[in-house]
DNA sequence: GTCTATACGCCGATAGAC
DNA sequence: GTCTATCGGCGTATAGAC
């Protein structure tokens, strides 16, 4: 059994509820109840000075969890042929996006002017993924201009992001491809382009 | 000067505000003020029985506007080579997504259980675009299996959707490619794949 | 059809007992 | 640290005058 402080439980439940319902639609009482406190009591305010400070703490924690695993080229280089590495890379990018699902959902459902932190965190995440992928592509295709590798990376990441956005925001509605099937086509698309 | 009824103005302003701020974050008073009525007066309730009925009316209108322009193959077929048609098709898909921006934004910022109508409307839009594109691809590449054409179309539409999602939800934050640059790479990616 | 006035509830946040 | 109790504000929605 993991020892969790009340503060940690509050952050956990708040981020979950924010991602499911949105920031404004989630009440402080609801968060307290989910964390095992009496709903409606101000118990939350002994740990955070306001509801927005709680959101900020959740975003900071999410950003701290990331930051490892910078050099993707070193991780995947030399494992096999282009298609194999590309498939692994695609799975890795999907995994990162899935880990950040809460943040992406909160970002989508929080008006930018209400909390600029979320928008900035999203931008940092996506820009980082694009840069990593562009770096990897440049390593595999030295004949391509750096700008071309960057453009390919942006489109490729957006293709994965669009898939996850559809999943996150409208779960269960509409026909979705299975992950492996989607990644298979994504890989083929990129491999052919990089070789051309 | 276009004759607009108060009811139309209410729908217009409500959809605009919903897409900018989200459904729950937008108050009835705000909608009334934007439509030229006294904020806080219940004047809105003489046109709609509730705030949710107003949202439903907006979604219905948006869905009615669409529905024309079904057969994309007929529109773009025979115009030129594959790259040319693909570029035009990409612009068309972007245009459709842009026209439906309000709906997509509202869908993203409205919890699914709060209004299933929005989620269903989104699913219909994206599924329709995928089917249109798959149809077009199948026409250009008869050697591909129908399932392959469908998979390519799904990834391609998701790539455009991911781009627009980033624009809509986090406007101004993060480096974004210009439309023409993005579409250029998107076209190249697909053209190479279809020819392979 | 639009207004003023208002009912009634929920929300964020605070005060103070234990 | 958590509780009960409560304040002030804003939310949706309604009643009734004009």
Short mmCIF file of C-alpha atoms (C1' of nucleotides) in Angstrom, two decimals:
data_model
loop_
_atom_site.label_atom_id
_atom_site.label_comp_id
_atom_site.label_asym_id
_atom_site.label_seq_id
_atom_site.Cartn_x
_atom_site.Cartn_y
_atom_site.Cartn_z
CA UNK A 1 0.00 0.00 0.00
CA UNK A 2 1.41 3.30 -1.05
CA UNK A 3 1.47 6.07 1.50
CA UNK A 4 -0.38 9.02 -0.03
CA UNK A 5 -0.80 12.35 1.63
CA UNK A 6 -4.11 14.17 1.52
CA UNK A 7 -2.48 16.78 -0.66
CA UNK A 8 -1.46 14.14 -3.21
CA UNK A 9 -4.91 12.63 -3.23
CA UNK A 10 -6.43 16.05 -3.83
CA UNK A 11 -4.14 16.64 -6.81
CA UNK A 12 -4.82 13.17 -8.23
CA UNK A 13 -8.59 13.41 -8.01
CA UNK A 14 -8.67 17.02 -9.15
CA UNK A 15 -6.69 16.28 -12.32
CA UNK A 16 -8.85 13.28 -13.04
CA UNK A 17 -12.05 15.26 -12.62
CA UNK A 18 -10.71 18.26 -14.53
CA UNK A 19 -9.84 16.03 -17.48
CA UNK A 20 -13.22 14.31 -17.41
CA UNK A 21 -15.46 17.31 -16.87
CA UNK A 22 -13.38 20.42 -17.39
CA UNK A 23 -12.01 22.87 -14.85
CA UNK A 24 -15.03 25.11 -14.40
CA UNK A 25 -17.49 22.24 -14.42
CA UNK A 26 -15.71 20.60 -11.48
CA UNK A 27 -16.63 21.95 -8.05
CA UNK A 28 -14.39 22.08 -5.01
CA UNK A 29 -16.94 20.00 -3.12
CA UNK A 30 -16.68 17.27 -5.76
CA UNK A 31 -12.90 17.18 -5.44
CA UNK A 32 -13.10 16.97 -1.66
CA UNK A 33 -15.57 14.12 -1.83
CA UNK A 34 -13.41 12.19 -4.35
CA UNK A 35 -10.40 12.64 -2.05
CA UNK A 36 -12.29 11.24 0.93
CA UNK A 37 -13.04 14.53 2.64
CA UNK A 38 -16.40 15.96 3.60
CA UNK A 39 -17.87 17.64 0.50
CA UNK A 40 -18.62 21.29 1.03
CA UNK A 41 -16.19 21.66 3.92
CA UNK A 42 -13.35 24.02 3.12
CA UNK A 43 -10.80 21.31 3.95
CA UNK A 44 -9.19 21.74 0.53
CA UNK A 45 -8.20 25.28 1.37
CA UNK A 46 -5.81 24.09 4.07
CA UNK A 47 -3.69 22.57 1.29
CA UNK A 48 -4.21 25.04 -1.56
CA UNK A 49 -5.03 28.69 -1.34
CA UNK A 50 -7.50 28.50 -4.24
CA UNK A 51 -8.95 26.17 -6.85
CA UNK A 52 -6.67 27.66 -9.49
CA UNK A 53 -3.59 27.05 -7.33
CA UNK A 54 -4.62 23.39 -7.22
CA UNK A 55 -4.72 23.29 -11.02
CA UNK A 56 -1.30 24.91 -11.17
CA UNK A 57 0.12 22.30 -8.80
CA UNK A 58 -1.32 19.52 -10.96
CA UNK A 59 0.20 20.94 -14.12
CA UNK A 60 3.58 21.38 -12.46
CA UNK A 61 3.56 17.78 -11.29
CA UNK A 62 2.67 16.58 -14.78
CA UNK A 63 5.51 18.58 -16.30
CA UNK A 64 7.99 17.31 -13.74
CA UNK A 65 7.15 13.70 -14.55
CA UNK A 66 8.19 14.39 -18.10
CA UNK A 67 11.67 15.66 -18.96
CA UNK A 68 13.47 12.35 -18.84
CA UNK A 69 14.10 10.47 -22.06
CA UNK A 70 15.32 13.38 -24.15
CA UNK A 71 17.49 11.86 -26.82
CA UNK A 72 15.22 9.58 -28.79
CA UNK A 73 17.78 9.03 -31.50
CA UNK A 74 20.09 7.36 -29.00
CA UNK A 75 17.26 5.17 -27.74
CA UNK A 76 16.09 3.81 -31.04
CA UNK A 77 19.07 4.17 -33.35
CA UNK A 78 20.65 1.01 -34.67
CA UNK A 79 17.85 -1.32 -33.65
CA UNK A 80 16.98 -2.39 -37.14
CA UNK A 81 15.77 -1.13 -40.44
CA UNK A 82 13.82 2.07 -40.92
CA UNK A 83 10.38 0.47 -40.71
CA UNK A 84 11.17 -1.28 -37.45
CA UNK A 85 12.56 1.81 -35.77
CA UNK A 86 9.67 3.88 -37.08
CA UNK A 87 7.13 1.51 -35.59
CA UNK A 88 8.86 1.61 -32.22
CA UNK A 89 9.06 5.38 -32.44
CA UNK A 90 5.38 5.60 -33.22
CA UNK A 91 4.54 3.46 -30.20
CA UNK A 92 6.78 5.64 -28.07
CA UNK A 93 5.08 8.84 -29.24
CA UNK A 94 1.66 7.32 -28.61
CA UNK A 95 2.82 6.30 -25.13
CA UNK A 96 3.99 9.83 -24.36
CA UNK A 97 0.72 11.29 -25.58
CA UNK A 98 -1.21 8.77 -23.50
CA UNK A 99 0.80 9.64 -20.40
CA UNK A 100 -0.07 13.26 -21.01
CA UNK A 101 -3.70 12.57 -21.78
CA UNK A 102 -4.89 14.30 -18.62
CA UNK A 103 -2.93 17.42 -19.48
CA UNK A 104 -4.16 17.45 -23.06
CA UNK A 105 -7.76 17.01 -22.00
CA UNK A 106 -7.53 19.73 -19.40
CA UNK A 107 -5.86 21.97 -21.95
CA UNK A 108 -8.64 21.36 -24.44
CA UNK A 109 -11.36 22.10 -21.93
CA UNK A 110 -9.79 25.11 -20.25
CA UNK A 111 -10.19 28.45 -22.03
CA UNK A 112 -6.75 29.86 -22.79
CA UNK A 113 -7.30 33.15 -21.01
CA UNK A 114 -8.34 31.33 -17.87
CA UNK A 115 -5.12 29.56 -17.41
CA UNK A 116 -2.22 30.34 -19.72
CA UNK A 117 -0.19 27.69 -17.94
CA UNK A 118 -2.10 24.88 -19.60
CA UNK A 119 -1.68 26.28 -23.08
CA UNK A 120 2.04 26.79 -22.53
CA UNK A 121 2.42 23.27 -21.17
CA UNK A 122 0.64 21.85 -24.22
CA UNK A 123 2.79 23.84 -26.61
CA UNK A 124 5.96 22.67 -24.88
CA UNK A 125 4.85 19.05 -25.10
CA UNK A 126 3.98 19.10 -28.80
CA UNK A 127 6.97 21.20 -29.81
CA UNK A 128 9.23 18.81 -27.94
CA UNK A 129 7.78 15.76 -29.67
CA UNK A 130 8.11 17.41 -33.09
CA UNK A 131 11.72 18.34 -32.41
CA UNK A 132 12.55 14.80 -31.26
CA UNK A 133 10.96 13.25 -34.33
CA UNK A 134 12.58 15.76 -36.69
CA UNK A 135 15.92 14.96 -35.13
CA UNK A 136 15.37 11.25 -35.69
CA UNK A 137 14.28 11.75 -39.30
CA UNK A 138 17.32 13.91 -40.00
CA UNK A 139 19.49 11.10 -38.69
CA UNK A 140 17.91 8.57 -41.04
CA UNK A 141 17.75 10.81 -44.09
CA UNK A 142 20.80 13.10 -44.23
CA UNK A 143 19.96 13.99 -47.81
CA UNK A 144 16.82 15.83 -46.68
CA UNK A 145 17.03 19.50 -45.77
CA UNK A 146 16.53 20.21 -42.08
CA UNK A 147 13.41 22.21 -42.90
CA UNK A 148 11.94 19.22 -44.75
CA UNK A 149 12.60 16.90 -41.83
CA UNK A 150 10.92 19.41 -39.56
CA UNK A 151 7.84 19.63 -41.79
CA UNK A 152 7.51 15.88 -42.02
CA UNK A 153 7.78 15.63 -38.25
CA UNK A 154 5.08 18.23 -37.69
CA UNK A 155 2.61 16.47 -39.98
CA UNK A 156 3.47 13.09 -38.45
CA UNK A 157 2.99 14.25 -34.86
CA UNK A 158 -0.25 15.99 -35.80
CA UNK A 159 -1.48 12.71 -37.27
CA UNK A 160 -0.93 10.98 -33.93
CA UNK A 161 -2.30 13.93 -32.00
CA UNK A 162 -5.43 14.03 -34.11
CA UNK A 163 -6.01 10.35 -33.38
CA UNK A 164 -5.62 10.82 -29.64
CA UNK A 165 -7.68 14.00 -29.64
CA UNK A 166 -10.54 12.10 -31.21
CA UNK A 167 -10.22 9.37 -28.62
CA UNK A 168 -9.97 11.65 -25.64
CA UNK A 169 -12.66 14.11 -26.44
CA UNK A 170 -15.31 11.95 -28.02
CA UNK A 171 -14.69 8.54 -26.53
CA UNK A 172 -16.80 5.73 -27.83
CA UNK A 173 -18.40 7.78 -30.58
CA UNK A 174 -17.53 7.10 -34.20
CA UNK A 175 -15.55 4.34 -35.78
CA UNK A 176 -11.93 4.30 -34.67
CA UNK A 177 -9.06 2.23 -36.00
CA UNK A 178 -7.17 -0.02 -33.60
CA UNK A 179 -3.82 1.40 -32.49
CA UNK A 180 -1.71 -1.19 -34.27
CA UNK A 181 -3.63 -0.74 -37.49
CA UNK A 182 -3.32 3.02 -37.30
CA UNK A 183 0.38 2.90 -36.47
CA UNK A 184 0.99 0.44 -39.28
CA UNK A 185 -0.36 2.87 -41.86
CA UNK A 186 1.39 5.80 -40.17
CA UNK A 187 4.68 3.92 -40.40
CA UNK A 188 4.22 3.00 -44.05
CA UNK A 189 3.34 6.57 -44.94
CA UNK A 190 6.46 7.97 -43.29
CA UNK A 191 8.83 5.25 -44.43
CA UNK A 192 7.95 5.74 -48.07
CA UNK A 193 8.33 9.50 -47.72
CA UNK A 194 11.71 9.32 -46.00
CA UNK A 195 13.08 6.95 -48.61
CA UNK A 196 11.88 9.07 -51.53
CA UNK B 1 -28.77 44.79 -44.57
CA UNK B 2 -29.78 41.29 -43.74
CA UNK B 3 -32.97 40.85 -41.80
CA UNK B 4 -32.09 38.86 -38.71
CA UNK B 5 -34.61 37.84 -36.13
CA UNK B 6 -33.77 38.03 -32.45
CA UNK B 7 -33.86 34.27 -32.34
CA UNK B 8 -31.20 34.04 -35.09
CA UNK B 9 -28.99 36.55 -33.34
CA UNK B 10 -29.26 34.57 -30.12
CA UNK B 11 -28.18 31.38 -31.90
CA UNK B 12 -25.31 33.15 -33.66
CA UNK B 13 -23.88 34.77 -30.56
CA UNK B 14 -24.45 31.70 -28.40
CA UNK B 15 -22.54 29.42 -30.78
CA UNK B 16 -19.73 31.94 -31.02
CA UNK B 17 -19.45 32.25 -27.26
CA UNK B 18 -19.80 28.51 -26.68
CA UNK B 19 -16.93 27.85 -29.07
CA UNK B 20 -14.75 30.52 -27.47
CA UNK B 21 -15.44 29.81 -23.82
CA UNK B 22 -17.27 26.51 -23.61
CA UNK B 23 -20.90 25.80 -22.87
CA UNK B 24 -20.86 25.89 -19.08
CA UNK B 25 -18.54 28.87 -18.90
CA UNK B 26 -20.94 30.97 -20.97
CA UNK B 27 -23.81 32.55 -19.03
CA UNK B 28 -27.26 33.33 -20.35
CA UNK B 29 -26.73 36.97 -19.43
CA UNK B 30 -23.62 37.08 -21.62
CA UNK B 31 -25.53 35.68 -24.58
CA UNK B 32 -28.34 38.20 -24.12
CA UNK B 33 -25.89 41.08 -23.98
CA UNK B 34 -24.08 39.89 -27.15
CA UNK B 35 -27.43 39.65 -28.94
CA UNK B 36 -28.33 43.21 -28.00
CA UNK B 37 -30.72 42.38 -25.17
CA UNK B 38 -30.54 43.49 -21.58
CA UNK B 39 -28.16 41.15 -19.74
CA UNK B 40 -29.79 39.37 -16.85
CA UNK B 41 -33.30 39.82 -18.19
CA UNK B 42 -34.93 36.53 -19.00
CA UNK B 43 -35.60 37.71 -22.57
CA UNK B 44 -33.83 34.65 -23.95
CA UNK B 45 -36.42 32.36 -22.42
CA UNK B 46 -39.13 33.76 -24.70
CA UNK B 47 -37.24 32.13 -27.62
CA UNK B 48 -35.81 28.98 -26.02
CA UNK B 49 -37.14 27.04 -23.13
CA UNK B 50 -33.66 26.51 -21.65
CA UNK B 51 -29.97 27.10 -22.26
CA UNK B 52 -29.54 23.52 -23.45
CA UNK B 53 -32.38 23.88 -25.95
CA UNK B 54 -30.47 26.84 -27.40
CA UNK B 55 -27.37 24.66 -27.83
CA UNK B 56 -29.47 21.98 -29.51
CA UNK B 57 -30.88 24.52 -31.96
CA UNK B 58 -27.37 25.71 -32.79
CA UNK B 59 -26.13 22.19 -33.48
CA UNK B 60 -29.14 21.42 -35.66
CA UNK B 61 -28.53 24.52 -37.74
CA UNK B 62 -24.87 23.63 -38.17
CA UNK B 63 -25.76 20.13 -39.33
CA UNK B 64 -28.34 21.44 -41.77
CA UNK B 65 -25.79 23.74 -43.41
CA UNK B 66 -23.68 20.74 -44.19
CA UNK B 67 -24.95 17.82 -46.28
CA UNK B 68 -24.42 19.37 -49.67
CA UNK B 69 -21.36 18.50 -51.69
CA UNK B 70 -21.35 14.76 -51.23
CA UNK B 71 -19.45 13.32 -54.13
CA UNK B 72 -15.96 14.71 -53.89
CA UNK B 73 -14.64 12.37 -56.54
CA UNK B 74 -16.89 13.97 -59.11
CA UNK B 75 -15.77 17.45 -58.06
CA UNK B 76 -12.05 16.98 -58.31
CA UNK B 77 -11.61 14.07 -60.69
CA UNK B 78 -9.90 14.76 -63.99
CA UNK B 79 -8.50 18.14 -63.07
CA UNK B 80 -4.89 17.17 -63.41
CA UNK B 81 -2.26 14.90 -62.01
CA UNK B 82 -2.39 13.28 -58.62
CA UNK B 83 -0.43 15.97 -56.80
CA UNK B 84 -2.62 18.75 -58.13
CA UNK B 85 -5.86 17.04 -57.21
CA UNK B 86 -4.47 16.10 -53.82
CA UNK B 87 -3.56 19.68 -53.05
CA UNK B 88 -7.05 20.86 -54.01
CA UNK B 89 -8.56 18.08 -51.96
CA UNK B 90 -6.47 19.06 -48.95
CA UNK B 91 -7.62 22.66 -49.25
CA UNK B 92 -11.19 21.46 -49.51
CA UNK B 93 -10.90 19.32 -46.38
CA UNK B 94 -9.31 22.21 -44.50
CA UNK B 95 -12.14 24.44 -45.65
CA UNK B 96 -14.77 22.00 -44.42
CA UNK B 97 -13.02 21.70 -41.05
CA UNK B 98 -12.81 25.48 -40.81
CA UNK B 99 -16.50 25.85 -41.57
CA UNK B 100 -17.21 23.40 -38.79
CA UNK B 101 -14.74 24.96 -36.40
CA UNK B 102 -17.48 26.18 -34.09
CA UNK B 103 -18.96 22.72 -33.85
CA UNK B 104 -15.58 21.10 -33.24
CA UNK B 105 -14.68 23.59 -30.55
CA UNK B 106 -18.00 23.19 -28.80
CA UNK B 107 -17.66 19.43 -29.02
CA UNK B 108 -14.19 19.59 -27.52
CA UNK B 109 -15.30 21.76 -24.63
CA UNK B 110 -18.60 20.08 -23.86
CA UNK B 111 -18.40 16.92 -21.74
CA UNK B 112 -19.90 14.05 -23.71
CA UNK B 113 -22.43 13.08 -21.08
CA UNK B 114 -23.73 16.62 -20.96
CA UNK B 115 -24.81 16.68 -24.53
CA UNK B 116 -24.56 13.54 -26.62
CA UNK B 117 -25.76 15.53 -29.61
CA UNK B 118 -22.41 17.27 -29.99
CA UNK B 119 -20.39 14.08 -29.87
CA UNK B 120 -22.64 12.44 -32.46
CA UNK B 121 -22.38 15.48 -34.72
CA UNK B 122 -18.58 15.39 -34.51
CA UNK B 123 -18.45 11.68 -35.29
CA UNK B 124 -20.68 12.15 -38.32
CA UNK B 125 -18.48 14.96 -39.62
CA UNK B 126 -15.18 13.11 -39.31
CA UNK B 127 -16.53 9.79 -40.54
CA UNK B 128 -17.98 11.54 -43.56
CA UNK B 129 -14.67 13.20 -44.43
CA UNK B 130 -12.79 9.91 -44.07
CA UNK B 131 -15.26 8.14 -46.32
CA UNK B 132 -15.03 10.86 -48.97
CA UNK B 133 -11.24 10.79 -48.97
CA UNK B 134 -11.13 6.98 -49.01
CA UNK B 135 -13.44 7.03 -51.99
CA UNK B 136 -11.18 9.45 -53.82
CA UNK B 137 -8.05 7.43 -53.03
CA UNK B 138 -9.71 4.24 -54.24
CA UNK B 139 -10.48 5.99 -57.51
CA UNK B 140 -6.83 6.99 -58.01
CA UNK B 141 -5.30 3.74 -56.85
CA UNK B 142 -7.46 0.81 -57.95
CA UNK B 143 -4.62 -1.56 -57.14
CA UNK B 144 -4.98 -0.81 -53.43
CA UNK B 145 -7.36 -2.86 -51.32
CA UNK B 146 -10.41 -0.96 -50.10
CA UNK B 147 -9.25 -1.46 -46.52
CA UNK B 148 -5.89 0.12 -47.31
CA UNK B 149 -7.50 3.14 -48.90
CA UNK B 150 -9.68 3.49 -45.82
CA UNK B 151 -6.67 3.34 -43.48
CA UNK B 152 -4.74 5.91 -45.48
CA UNK B 153 -7.76 8.21 -45.44
CA UNK B 154 -8.17 7.92 -41.67
CA UNK B 155 -4.54 8.82 -41.02
CA UNK B 156 -4.69 11.66 -43.54
CA UNK B 157 -7.85 13.21 -42.09
CA UNK B 158 -6.44 12.86 -38.57
CA UNK B 159 -3.34 14.74 -39.70
CA UNK B 160 -5.50 17.67 -40.81
CA UNK B 161 -7.72 17.39 -37.76
CA UNK B 162 -4.72 17.42 -35.44
CA UNK B 163 -3.49 20.61 -37.11
CA UNK B 164 -6.85 22.34 -36.72
CA UNK B 165 -7.30 21.06 -33.19
CA UNK B 166 -4.03 22.64 -32.21
CA UNK B 167 -5.06 25.90 -33.83
CA UNK B 168 -8.50 26.04 -32.33
CA UNK B 169 -7.73 25.03 -28.81
CA UNK B 170 -4.44 26.73 -28.16
CA UNK B 171 -4.42 29.66 -30.52
CA UNK B 172 -1.29 31.68 -30.68
CA UNK B 173 0.71 29.34 -28.49
CA UNK B 174 3.51 27.28 -29.97
CA UNK B 175 5.09 27.35 -33.38
CA UNK B 176 2.67 26.48 -36.15
CA UNK B 177 3.36 25.88 -39.80
CA UNK B 178 1.59 28.03 -42.36
CA UNK B 179 -1.34 26.30 -44.05
CA UNK B 180 0.30 26.09 -47.46
CA UNK B 181 3.48 24.69 -46.02
CA UNK B 182 1.60 22.11 -44.00
CA UNK B 183 -0.60 21.10 -46.93
CA UNK B 184 2.44 20.85 -49.18
CA UNK B 185 4.05 18.25 -46.93
CA UNK B 186 0.70 16.49 -46.41
CA UNK B 187 0.28 16.23 -50.18
CA UNK B 188 3.78 14.89 -50.75
CA UNK B 189 3.33 12.30 -48.02
CA UNK B 190 0.09 11.00 -49.48
CA UNK B 191 1.16 11.16 -53.13
CA UNK B 192 4.22 9.04 -52.51
CA UNK B 193 2.17 6.52 -50.55
CA UNK B 194 -0.56 6.21 -53.15
CA UNK B 195 1.94 5.71 -55.95
CA UNK B 196 3.90 3.04 -54.03
"C1'" DG C 1 -41.25 40.98 -27.08
"C1'" DT C 2 -38.57 43.16 -23.88
"C1'" DC C 3 -38.14 44.96 -19.63
"C1'" DT C 4 -37.58 45.01 -13.97
"C1'" DA C 5 -37.57 42.32 -10.12
"C1'" DT C 6 -36.89 38.28 -7.89
"C1'" DA C 7 -36.80 33.29 -6.35
"C1'" DC C 8 -33.69 29.73 -5.44
"C1'" DG C 9 -29.60 26.99 -5.76
"C1'" DC C 10 -24.74 26.18 -6.26
"C1'" DC C 11 -20.10 27.77 -6.02
"C1'" DG C 12 -15.68 29.54 -4.06
"C1'" DA C 13 -13.83 30.92 -0.02
"C1'" DT C 14 -13.55 32.17 5.14
"C1'" DA C 15 -14.17 31.79 10.38
"C1'" DG C 16 -13.82 29.25 14.25
"C1'" DA C 17 -14.71 24.88 17.16
"C1'" DC C 18 -12.52 20.48 18.04
"C1'" DG D 1 -6.09 18.88 9.76
"C1'" DT D 2 -10.80 18.23 9.41
"C1'" DC D 3 -15.03 19.53 10.68
"C1'" DT D 4 -19.75 22.68 10.88
"C1'" DA D 5 -21.57 26.87 9.63
"C1'" DT D 6 -21.88 30.71 6.86
"C1'" DC D 7 -21.05 34.83 3.73
"C1'" DG D 8 -21.31 36.98 -0.74
"C1'" DG D 9 -21.68 36.36 -5.54
"C1'" DC D 10 -23.24 34.54 -9.67
"C1'" DG D 11 -25.96 31.02 -12.10
"C1'" DT D 12 -30.58 29.51 -14.35
"C1'" DA D 13 -35.08 30.32 -14.65
"C1'" DT D 14 -39.72 32.57 -13.60
"C1'" DA D 15 -43.52 36.27 -12.69
"C1'" DG D 16 -45.61 40.12 -14.07
"C1'" DA D 17 -45.60 45.17 -15.74
"C1'" DC D 18 -45.39 47.72 -20.10
#
